[in-house]
Short mmCIF file of C-alpha atoms in Angstrom, two decimals:
data_model
loop_
_atom_site.label_atom_id
_atom_site.label_comp_id
_atom_site.label_asym_id
_atom_site.label_seq_id
_atom_site.Cartn_x
_atom_site.Cartn_y
_atom_site.Cartn_z
CA UNK A 19 -10.08 -70.95 26.47
CA UNK A 20 -11.21 -72.27 29.91
CA UNK A 21 -9.44 -72.98 33.10
CA UNK A 22 -9.28 -76.66 34.04
CA UNK A 23 -11.93 -77.65 36.44
CA UNK A 24 -11.60 -76.62 40.04
CA UNK A 25 -13.59 -76.21 43.30
CA UNK A 26 -14.32 -72.71 44.55
CA UNK A 27 -14.52 -71.90 48.23
CA UNK A 28 -15.16 -68.53 49.91
CA UNK A 29 -13.75 -68.02 53.35
CA UNK A 30 -15.14 -65.19 55.45
CA UNK A 31 -12.26 -64.50 57.63
CA UNK A 32 -8.42 -64.73 57.53
CA UNK A 33 -8.55 -67.65 59.96
CA UNK A 34 -11.00 -69.54 57.78
CA UNK A 35 -8.79 -68.98 54.71
CA UNK A 36 -5.78 -70.22 56.58
CA UNK A 37 -7.70 -73.27 57.63
CA UNK A 38 -8.56 -73.89 53.96
CA UNK A 39 -5.04 -73.44 52.89
CA UNK A 40 -3.76 -75.91 55.52
CA UNK A 41 -6.61 -78.36 54.42
CA UNK A 42 -5.94 -78.18 50.68
CA UNK A 43 -2.12 -77.44 50.71
CA UNK A 44 -0.38 -77.28 47.32
CA UNK A 45 -3.72 -78.08 45.46
CA UNK A 46 -5.14 -74.70 46.30
CA UNK A 47 -4.48 -71.13 45.13
CA UNK A 48 -5.57 -67.83 46.70
CA UNK A 49 -7.76 -65.80 44.32
CA UNK A 50 -7.69 -62.03 45.01
CA UNK A 51 -7.66 -59.84 41.82
CA UNK A 52 -6.92 -62.77 39.60
CA UNK A 53 -5.55 -60.65 36.91
CA UNK A 54 -2.46 -62.83 36.51
CA UNK A 55 -3.91 -66.11 38.11
CA UNK A 56 -6.94 -66.33 35.80
CA UNK A 57 -5.00 -65.99 32.53
CA UNK A 58 -2.43 -68.47 33.81
CA UNK A 59 -5.19 -70.85 34.50
CA UNK A 60 -6.76 -70.32 31.05
CA UNK A 61 -3.30 -70.94 29.55
CA UNK A 62 -3.07 -74.09 31.73
CA UNK A 63 0.22 -72.78 33.25
CA UNK A 64 -1.61 -73.09 36.59
CA UNK A 65 -4.26 -75.74 37.31
CA UNK A 66 -5.06 -75.52 40.98
CA UNK A 67 -7.73 -77.98 42.16
CA UNK A 68 -9.25 -75.48 44.49
CA UNK A 69 -9.54 -71.58 44.34
CA UNK A 70 -9.89 -69.77 47.71
CA UNK A 71 -11.58 -66.55 46.94
CA UNK A 72 -10.64 -64.03 49.55
CA UNK A 73 -12.48 -61.08 48.07
CA UNK A 74 -15.20 -61.41 50.73
CA UNK A 75 -12.85 -60.85 53.64
CA UNK A 76 -13.56 -57.39 54.76
CA UNK A 77 -10.58 -56.93 57.03
CA UNK A 78 -8.26 -57.29 54.06
CA UNK A 79 -9.76 -54.37 52.10
CA UNK A 80 -8.41 -50.76 51.48
CA UNK A 81 -5.48 -48.78 52.66
CA UNK A 82 -5.07 -46.63 55.66
CA UNK A 83 -2.43 -44.82 57.67
CA UNK A 84 -1.24 -46.34 60.83
CA UNK A 85 1.12 -44.02 62.61
CA UNK A 86 4.23 -43.75 60.51
CA UNK A 87 3.27 -46.50 58.17
CA UNK A 88 0.85 -46.76 55.15
CA UNK A 89 -0.95 -50.16 55.48
CA UNK A 90 -2.31 -51.84 52.34
CA UNK A 91 -4.70 -54.63 53.01
CA UNK A 92 -4.18 -57.68 50.78
CA UNK A 93 -7.22 -56.66 48.77
CA UNK A 94 -6.01 -53.09 48.09
CA UNK A 95 -6.22 -52.65 44.27
CA UNK A 96 -3.81 -50.79 42.13
CA UNK A 97 -6.64 -48.27 41.50
CA UNK A 98 -7.01 -47.77 45.26
CA UNK A 99 -3.33 -46.73 45.42
CA UNK A 100 -3.59 -44.48 42.38
CA UNK A 101 -6.64 -42.65 43.78
CA UNK A 102 -5.23 -42.18 47.34
CA UNK A 103 -4.31 -38.65 48.29
CA UNK A 104 -2.35 -40.11 51.15
CA UNK A 105 -0.13 -41.95 48.67
CA UNK A 106 0.23 -38.97 46.37
CA UNK A 107 1.32 -36.71 49.26
CA UNK A 108 3.82 -39.08 51.08
CA UNK A 109 4.82 -41.85 48.70
CA UNK A 110 4.73 -40.41 45.12
CA UNK A 111 6.86 -43.40 43.99
CA UNK A 112 3.84 -45.56 44.73
CA UNK A 113 1.56 -43.20 42.95
CA UNK A 114 3.69 -43.48 39.82
CA UNK A 115 3.76 -47.23 40.01
CA UNK A 116 0.07 -47.56 40.43
CA UNK A 117 -0.56 -45.39 37.43
CA UNK A 118 1.87 -47.30 35.29
CA UNK A 119 0.65 -50.79 36.23
CA UNK A 120 -1.21 -52.45 33.31
CA UNK A 121 -4.46 -50.73 32.25
CA UNK A 122 -7.67 -49.37 33.77
CA UNK A 123 -9.60 -52.66 33.89
CA UNK A 124 -6.65 -54.63 35.45
CA UNK A 125 -5.94 -51.73 37.91
CA UNK A 126 -9.57 -51.94 39.09
CA UNK A 127 -9.19 -55.59 40.06
CA UNK A 128 -5.55 -56.50 40.60
CA UNK A 129 -4.06 -56.10 44.03
CA UNK A 130 -0.62 -54.90 45.20
CA UNK A 131 -0.27 -57.93 47.51
CA UNK A 132 -1.07 -60.27 44.65
CA UNK A 133 1.53 -58.75 42.46
CA UNK A 134 4.06 -59.29 45.24
CA UNK A 135 2.98 -62.85 45.66
CA UNK A 136 3.21 -63.47 42.08
CA UNK A 137 6.75 -62.00 41.94
CA UNK A 138 6.90 -61.52 38.19
CA UNK A 139 10.54 -60.30 37.47
CA UNK A 140 8.98 -57.47 35.20
CA UNK A 141 6.15 -56.68 37.59
CA UNK A 142 5.96 -53.15 38.80
CA UNK A 143 5.14 -53.60 42.53
CA UNK A 144 8.10 -55.80 43.58
CA UNK A 145 10.47 -53.34 41.90
CA UNK A 146 8.72 -50.15 43.09
CA UNK A 147 8.19 -51.27 46.68
CA UNK A 148 11.87 -52.45 47.01
CA UNK A 149 12.96 -48.87 46.99
CA UNK A 150 10.76 -48.11 50.01
CA UNK A 151 10.60 -49.42 53.62
CA UNK A 152 8.19 -52.22 52.87
CA UNK A 153 7.22 -55.19 54.98
CA UNK A 154 4.84 -58.05 54.11
CA UNK A 155 2.72 -59.67 56.76
CA UNK A 156 1.58 -63.18 56.14
CA UNK A 157 -0.84 -65.26 58.17
CA UNK A 158 -0.28 -69.06 58.53
CA UNK A 159 -1.27 -71.94 60.84
CA UNK A 160 1.30 -70.72 63.51
CA UNK A 161 -0.07 -67.06 63.44
CA UNK A 162 1.26 -64.08 61.45
CA UNK A 163 4.83 -63.16 60.68
CA UNK A 164 6.23 -59.97 59.14
CA UNK A 165 9.08 -60.02 56.81
CA UNK A 166 11.00 -57.14 54.83
CA UNK A 167 10.10 -57.27 51.17
CA UNK A 168 13.75 -57.89 50.14
CA UNK A 169 13.56 -61.17 52.13
CA UNK A 170 10.08 -62.05 50.96
CA UNK A 171 11.02 -61.92 47.25
CA UNK A 172 13.36 -65.00 46.74
CA UNK A 173 13.66 -65.31 42.90
CA UNK A 174 11.69 -65.06 39.70
CA UNK A 175 8.09 -66.10 40.47
CA UNK A 176 9.26 -67.32 43.86
CA UNK A 177 8.57 -65.88 47.32
CA UNK A 178 8.96 -66.88 50.95
CA UNK A 179 5.06 -67.41 51.02
CA UNK A 180 4.35 -70.99 52.20
CA UNK A 181 1.56 -73.00 50.54
CA UNK A 182 -0.43 -72.71 53.82
CA UNK A 183 0.14 -68.92 54.17
CA UNK A 184 -1.87 -65.80 52.97
CA UNK A 185 -0.63 -62.25 52.72
CA UNK A 186 -2.71 -60.10 55.01
CA UNK A 187 -1.16 -56.79 54.59
CA UNK A 188 1.76 -54.77 52.99
CA UNK A 189 3.11 -51.88 55.13
CA UNK A 190 5.13 -49.07 53.81
CA UNK A 191 7.07 -46.56 56.05
CA UNK A 192 5.97 -43.01 55.51
CA UNK A 193 9.24 -41.10 54.98
CA UNK A 194 10.51 -38.14 56.74
CA UNK A 195 10.44 -34.58 55.24
CA UNK A 196 12.74 -33.45 52.41
CA UNK A 197 12.07 -36.97 50.91
CA UNK A 198 11.06 -37.62 47.34
CA UNK A 199 10.57 -40.67 45.29
CA UNK A 200 9.80 -41.60 41.72
CA UNK A 201 9.17 -44.73 39.64
CA UNK A 202 10.08 -44.78 35.96
CA UNK A 203 9.13 -47.50 33.57
CA UNK A 204 9.84 -48.13 29.86
CA UNK A 205 7.22 -50.39 28.16
CA UNK A 206 6.79 -51.39 24.42
CA UNK A 207 3.27 -50.30 24.51
CA UNK A 208 0.95 -48.74 27.03
CA UNK A 209 0.02 -51.21 29.71
CA UNK A 210 2.69 -53.83 29.08
CA UNK A 211 5.09 -55.17 31.45
CA UNK A 212 8.33 -53.22 31.88
CA UNK A 213 11.28 -53.67 29.58
CA UNK A 214 12.99 -52.02 32.41
CA UNK A 215 11.96 -50.00 35.41
CA UNK A 216 13.60 -48.03 38.25
CA UNK A 217 12.52 -46.77 41.69
CA UNK A 218 14.33 -44.02 43.45
CA UNK A 219 13.71 -42.69 47.06
CA UNK A 220 15.96 -39.74 48.16
CA UNK A 221 16.10 -38.01 51.50
CA UNK A 222 18.02 -34.70 51.50
CA UNK A 223 19.79 -33.05 54.48
CA UNK A 224 19.48 -29.45 55.43
CA UNK A 225 22.34 -28.53 53.03
CA UNK A 226 20.59 -30.25 50.16
CA UNK A 227 22.92 -33.15 50.19
CA UNK A 228 21.72 -36.77 49.72
CA UNK A 229 21.17 -38.01 53.29
CA UNK A 230 19.72 -41.36 52.29
CA UNK A 231 19.04 -42.97 48.90
CA UNK A 232 17.42 -46.22 47.70
CA UNK A 233 17.54 -47.32 44.17
CA UNK A 234 15.64 -50.40 42.85
CA UNK A 235 15.66 -51.96 39.37
CA UNK A 236 12.97 -54.10 37.75
CA UNK A 237 12.94 -56.38 34.72
CA UNK A 238 16.70 -56.36 34.28
CA UNK A 239 17.73 -59.37 36.45
CA UNK A 240 15.98 -62.59 37.55
CA UNK A 241 14.40 -60.58 40.36
CA UNK A 242 14.25 -56.93 41.16
CA UNK A 243 17.23 -55.73 43.05
CA UNK A 244 18.64 -52.76 44.91
CA UNK A 245 21.58 -51.04 43.07
CA UNK A 246 23.86 -50.87 45.97
CA UNK A 247 26.87 -49.59 44.10
CA UNK A 248 25.02 -46.75 42.67
CA UNK A 249 23.50 -46.01 46.10
CA UNK A 250 26.95 -45.94 47.75
CA UNK A 251 28.09 -43.44 45.14
CA UNK A 252 25.25 -40.94 45.79
CA UNK A 253 24.96 -41.45 49.61
CA UNK A 254 26.18 -38.29 51.53
CA UNK A 255 26.93 -36.39 48.33
CA UNK A 256 25.57 -33.36 46.63
CA UNK A 257 23.80 -34.93 43.63
CA UNK A 258 25.55 -33.22 40.69
CA UNK A 259 24.97 -34.00 37.01
CA UNK A 260 28.31 -35.77 36.94
CA UNK A 261 27.63 -37.97 39.94
CA UNK A 262 24.19 -38.94 38.56
CA UNK A 263 26.02 -39.87 35.27
CA UNK A 264 28.38 -42.09 37.26
CA UNK A 265 25.42 -43.75 38.99
CA UNK A 266 23.83 -44.32 35.72
CA UNK A 267 26.92 -46.30 34.57
CA UNK A 268 27.03 -48.19 37.83
CA UNK A 269 23.58 -49.41 37.40
CA UNK A 270 24.31 -50.73 33.99
CA UNK A 271 27.03 -52.89 35.47
CA UNK A 272 24.83 -54.05 38.29
CA UNK A 273 21.96 -55.16 35.95
CA UNK A 274 21.94 -58.79 34.77
CA UNK A 275 19.19 -58.99 32.20
CA UNK A 276 18.56 -61.65 29.70
CA UNK A 277 17.74 -61.15 26.10
CA UNK A 278 14.02 -61.70 25.03
CA UNK A 279 11.46 -60.21 22.69
CA UNK A 280 11.60 -57.12 24.80
CA UNK A 281 15.16 -56.31 24.01
CA UNK A 282 18.90 -57.37 24.06
CA UNK A 283 21.08 -57.50 27.10
CA UNK A 284 22.92 -54.27 25.97
CA UNK A 285 19.65 -52.49 25.34
CA UNK A 286 18.14 -53.45 28.78
CA UNK A 287 21.39 -52.48 30.59
CA UNK A 288 21.34 -49.10 28.87
CA UNK A 289 17.70 -48.56 29.76
CA UNK A 290 18.20 -49.50 33.40
CA UNK A 291 20.78 -46.67 33.73
CA UNK A 292 18.73 -44.14 31.92
CA UNK A 293 15.64 -44.91 34.03
CA UNK A 294 17.59 -44.79 37.23
CA UNK A 295 18.95 -41.36 36.29
CA UNK A 296 15.45 -40.03 35.34
CA UNK A 297 13.91 -41.34 38.44
CA UNK A 298 16.65 -39.68 40.37
CA UNK A 299 16.05 -36.35 38.81
CA UNK A 300 12.24 -36.59 39.54
CA UNK A 301 12.76 -37.90 43.03
CA UNK A 302 15.27 -35.01 43.78
CA UNK A 303 12.82 -32.44 42.49
CA UNK A 304 10.09 -33.93 44.57
CA UNK A 305 12.32 -34.03 47.74
CA UNK A 306 12.65 -30.20 47.08
CA UNK A 307 8.85 -29.84 47.06
CA UNK A 308 8.47 -29.44 43.26
CA UNK A 309 5.71 -31.05 41.52
CA UNK A 310 6.60 -33.63 38.92
CA UNK A 311 4.03 -35.62 36.98
CA UNK A 312 4.36 -39.36 36.62
CA UNK A 313 7.04 -40.05 33.98
CA UNK A 314 5.23 -41.66 30.97
CA UNK A 315 8.02 -43.20 29.01
CA UNK B 15 -19.73 -78.87 41.29
CA UNK B 16 -21.85 -75.94 40.19
CA UNK B 17 -22.75 -72.86 42.39
CA UNK B 18 -26.01 -71.02 42.44
CA UNK B 19 -25.61 -67.37 41.66
CA UNK B 20 -27.89 -64.44 41.63
CA UNK B 21 -26.50 -61.69 39.36
CA UNK B 22 -28.31 -58.46 38.41
CA UNK B 23 -27.61 -57.63 34.79
CA UNK B 24 -28.73 -54.38 33.38
CA UNK B 25 -31.28 -54.01 36.24
CA UNK B 26 -32.76 -57.56 35.97
CA UNK B 27 -31.96 -60.25 38.48
CA UNK B 28 -30.84 -63.58 37.07
CA UNK B 29 -30.56 -66.78 39.13
CA UNK B 30 -28.73 -69.80 37.78
CA UNK B 31 -26.18 -72.33 38.40
CA UNK B 32 -22.61 -71.88 37.10
CA UNK B 33 -19.52 -74.00 37.04
CA UNK B 34 -16.64 -72.28 39.04
CA UNK B 35 -14.59 -72.14 35.85
CA UNK B 36 -17.23 -70.32 33.82
CA UNK B 37 -16.00 -66.82 33.07
CA UNK B 38 -18.30 -63.87 33.56
CA UNK B 39 -18.32 -63.34 29.76
CA UNK B 40 -19.48 -66.81 29.16
CA UNK B 41 -22.33 -66.39 31.60
CA UNK B 42 -23.45 -63.18 29.87
CA UNK B 43 -23.19 -64.46 26.32
CA UNK B 44 -24.07 -68.15 26.75
CA UNK B 45 -26.47 -68.27 29.69
CA UNK B 46 -28.18 -64.89 29.16
CA UNK B 47 -27.66 -64.62 25.47
CA UNK B 48 -26.30 -61.03 25.88
CA UNK B 49 -23.86 -61.30 22.87
CA UNK B 50 -23.06 -57.62 22.84
CA UNK B 51 -20.16 -58.13 25.09
CA UNK B 52 -17.57 -59.65 22.71
CA UNK B 53 -14.77 -62.18 23.23
CA UNK B 54 -11.57 -61.10 21.66
CA UNK B 55 -8.28 -62.47 23.06
CA UNK B 56 -9.73 -64.17 26.09
CA UNK B 57 -6.54 -63.42 28.03
CA UNK B 58 -7.20 -59.96 29.14
CA UNK B 59 -5.29 -58.12 26.45
CA UNK B 60 -7.90 -56.62 24.16
CA UNK B 61 -10.63 -55.15 26.36
CA UNK B 62 -13.40 -56.29 24.00
CA UNK B 63 -15.30 -57.95 26.91
CA UNK B 64 -15.26 -54.89 29.11
CA UNK B 65 -18.37 -54.45 31.37
CA UNK B 66 -19.16 -52.61 34.66
CA UNK B 67 -19.37 -54.66 37.82
CA UNK B 68 -20.91 -52.55 40.64
CA UNK B 69 -20.02 -49.59 38.38
CA UNK B 70 -16.40 -50.51 38.09
CA UNK B 71 -14.90 -51.24 34.63
CA UNK B 72 -13.52 -54.83 34.38
CA UNK B 73 -12.59 -57.36 31.72
CA UNK B 74 -15.27 -60.05 32.02
CA UNK B 75 -12.83 -62.64 30.66
CA UNK B 76 -10.61 -62.01 33.69
CA UNK B 77 -13.40 -62.58 36.17
CA UNK B 78 -15.37 -65.69 37.09
CA UNK B 79 -19.07 -65.75 36.81
CA UNK B 80 -19.37 -66.99 40.39
CA UNK B 81 -17.39 -63.93 41.59
CA UNK B 82 -20.29 -61.76 40.29
CA UNK B 83 -22.60 -63.38 42.68
CA UNK B 84 -24.74 -60.71 44.37
CA UNK B 85 -23.34 -57.94 42.14
CA UNK B 86 -24.73 -55.63 39.42
CA UNK B 87 -23.34 -55.93 36.04
CA UNK B 88 -23.86 -53.37 33.27
CA UNK B 89 -23.22 -54.56 29.75
CA UNK B 90 -23.34 -52.65 26.41
CA UNK B 91 -27.05 -53.76 26.20
CA UNK B 92 -27.77 -51.94 29.43
CA UNK B 93 -26.51 -48.44 28.28
CA UNK B 94 -29.68 -47.59 26.29
CA UNK B 95 -31.83 -45.15 28.21
CA UNK B 96 -35.61 -44.55 27.22
CA UNK B 97 -35.20 -46.57 24.06
CA UNK B 98 -32.37 -44.44 22.60
CA UNK B 99 -28.76 -45.15 22.39
CA UNK B 100 -26.37 -43.81 25.03
CA UNK B 101 -24.54 -40.49 24.18
CA UNK B 102 -21.32 -42.39 23.81
CA UNK B 103 -22.90 -44.80 21.34
CA UNK B 104 -24.33 -41.90 19.33
CA UNK B 105 -20.88 -40.23 19.34
CA UNK B 106 -19.32 -43.42 17.86
CA UNK B 107 -22.04 -43.53 15.23
CA UNK B 108 -21.87 -39.89 14.38
CA UNK B 109 -17.97 -39.82 14.41
CA UNK B 110 -17.53 -43.02 12.37
CA UNK B 111 -15.54 -44.47 15.29
CA UNK B 112 -15.84 -47.98 14.11
CA UNK B 113 -14.91 -50.10 11.18
CA UNK B 114 -15.52 -53.68 11.63
CA UNK B 115 -17.16 -52.98 15.08
CA UNK B 116 -15.81 -55.99 16.93
CA UNK B 117 -14.02 -53.84 19.58
CA UNK B 118 -16.73 -51.23 19.74
CA UNK B 119 -18.79 -52.60 22.76
CA UNK B 120 -15.51 -52.69 24.83
CA UNK B 121 -14.49 -49.22 23.72
CA UNK B 122 -17.98 -47.78 24.42
CA UNK B 123 -18.05 -49.29 28.01
CA UNK B 124 -14.35 -48.09 28.55
CA UNK B 125 -15.26 -44.50 27.27
CA UNK B 126 -18.36 -44.54 29.48
CA UNK B 127 -16.42 -45.48 32.48
CA UNK B 128 -13.77 -42.79 31.78
CA UNK B 129 -16.43 -40.04 31.14
CA UNK B 130 -18.21 -41.04 34.47
CA UNK B 131 -15.02 -40.41 36.30
CA UNK B 132 -13.74 -37.46 34.34
CA UNK B 133 -16.49 -35.67 32.28
CA UNK B 134 -14.13 -33.61 30.22
CA UNK B 135 -10.92 -35.69 29.60
CA UNK B 136 -8.03 -34.22 27.61
CA UNK B 137 -6.96 -36.03 24.51
CA UNK B 138 -3.94 -37.45 26.41
CA UNK B 139 -6.11 -38.73 29.26
CA UNK B 140 -8.47 -40.38 26.69
CA UNK B 141 -5.52 -41.89 24.88
CA UNK B 142 -3.97 -43.23 28.07
CA UNK B 143 -7.20 -44.55 29.50
CA UNK B 144 -8.38 -46.37 26.36
CA UNK B 145 -5.02 -47.93 25.79
CA UNK B 146 -6.65 -50.80 27.66
CA UNK B 147 -8.67 -51.62 24.60
CA UNK B 148 -7.35 -52.71 21.07
CA UNK B 149 -8.89 -51.94 17.69
CA UNK B 150 -7.39 -54.15 15.05
CA UNK B 151 -8.74 -51.93 12.37
CA UNK B 152 -6.66 -49.21 14.00
CA UNK B 153 -9.37 -46.60 13.83
CA UNK B 154 -8.10 -45.06 17.00
CA UNK B 155 -8.30 -41.36 15.84
CA UNK B 156 -12.02 -41.40 15.28
CA UNK B 157 -12.50 -43.23 18.46
CA UNK B 158 -10.55 -40.56 20.48
CA UNK B 159 -12.45 -37.84 18.61
CA UNK B 160 -15.80 -39.42 19.34
CA UNK B 161 -15.03 -39.68 23.09
CA UNK B 162 -13.81 -35.98 23.05
CA UNK B 163 -17.04 -35.01 21.46
CA UNK B 164 -19.10 -36.43 24.38
CA UNK B 165 -17.61 -34.23 27.03
CA UNK B 166 -20.54 -32.17 28.63
CA UNK B 167 -21.16 -28.92 26.86
CA UNK B 168 -20.83 -26.26 29.43
CA UNK B 169 -23.53 -24.07 27.79
CA UNK B 170 -26.37 -26.63 27.76
CA UNK B 171 -25.13 -29.20 30.27
CA UNK B 172 -26.00 -31.76 27.69
CA UNK B 173 -23.75 -34.40 26.21
CA UNK B 174 -22.37 -32.94 22.97
CA UNK B 175 -22.56 -36.40 21.43
CA UNK B 176 -26.26 -36.60 21.96
CA UNK B 177 -28.51 -36.27 18.87
CA UNK B 178 -30.76 -33.23 19.06
CA UNK B 179 -34.33 -33.75 20.16
CA UNK B 180 -36.94 -33.38 17.31
CA UNK B 181 -37.52 -29.63 16.93
CA UNK B 182 -34.43 -28.78 18.73
CA UNK B 183 -32.69 -26.01 16.97
CA UNK B 184 -29.28 -26.94 18.29
CA UNK B 185 -27.22 -28.00 15.24
#
């Protein structure tokens, strides 16, 4: 199984990559990790005439702290996130997601930015990063622009990214103290796409009540979404078992999954609620300074 | 249009021309004749084609050969040291960790990469890490046991999976 024939070009800078995108337009695709693109090309779901391999652009590599933000270059691999002590300390939700994405080999190559650009409805990064203060920066012929992730993600496999634009970085706000986060995922077998997934980020006030909460759901709608009704139930409250149970039910109603080989509509709605509740419990424990390992479900 | 590449494979530099759409696994098998790296699913599901690129475990069916230009690739053929099998290979043989053997090169490369990162993994860590590779004979128990047996022996510092030297009294 081989991709259709294509030309291969290697830009050395973001400017050069953008110039190539402008030149080739819709005929070109950007190759970063290639862990979704290459299989799609082999299956002939995608047949770009030109691949622009950005792996040699040094300025896009790695992750770093920039003030109150964690900045992931467009070439930051899943494994880079999983191995980062900075991520583990400040953004455990991302540590969870990095560990639960695909398998070792794919994590070594695949990129976070690529996952956002691909926007698979069951992908881990779109869902996980939606629960955080995430902004995507893209470079195009008119310079760079930065958009909140919620606006960047338009629909299933559809983003705001123009044919002549390249993601350069993904920035995530480092949360204040008394904040905890968790990402929970249910998969049919290890390394698979999610049947359902949930991200929860909670900040507690001095009295231990919920000062702020963000809940995201993946794989249970055409695109990952924020569970606003459940968030509204929890905000400002002491997070009791009863309240978490109510939020779990609210999430089931907010989900709009379709039936496929991974499960029925009812099953996925149920799972979405369960995963939100489990992620809430883990996020709360972490906000209180307790250690919780990534939830392998 | 073909591209000239220079790829170091198992310590030897190879120069050649590749089509952009040639996968790394095709380059290894068809241009270099290194058929130890197997092609299973070809879509990144099975892990049979796992190799190291600059020491990092990747699926060679999910990487273009042209992307390996200037890099160092290690395949199953490159694990032998001093004419003898690698300790992971010996552990697989000694532990009957293969049936048909098709998935074995990928499992050995994945286990080698795991042990390089984490010399004494727990059973859960082995199982989670090797979930990237599929064995259609489903001989997973022996595979996990074999990898466990390779962890370094704190007494001798030697790989437990290594066959004793001639005259070595270690059982």
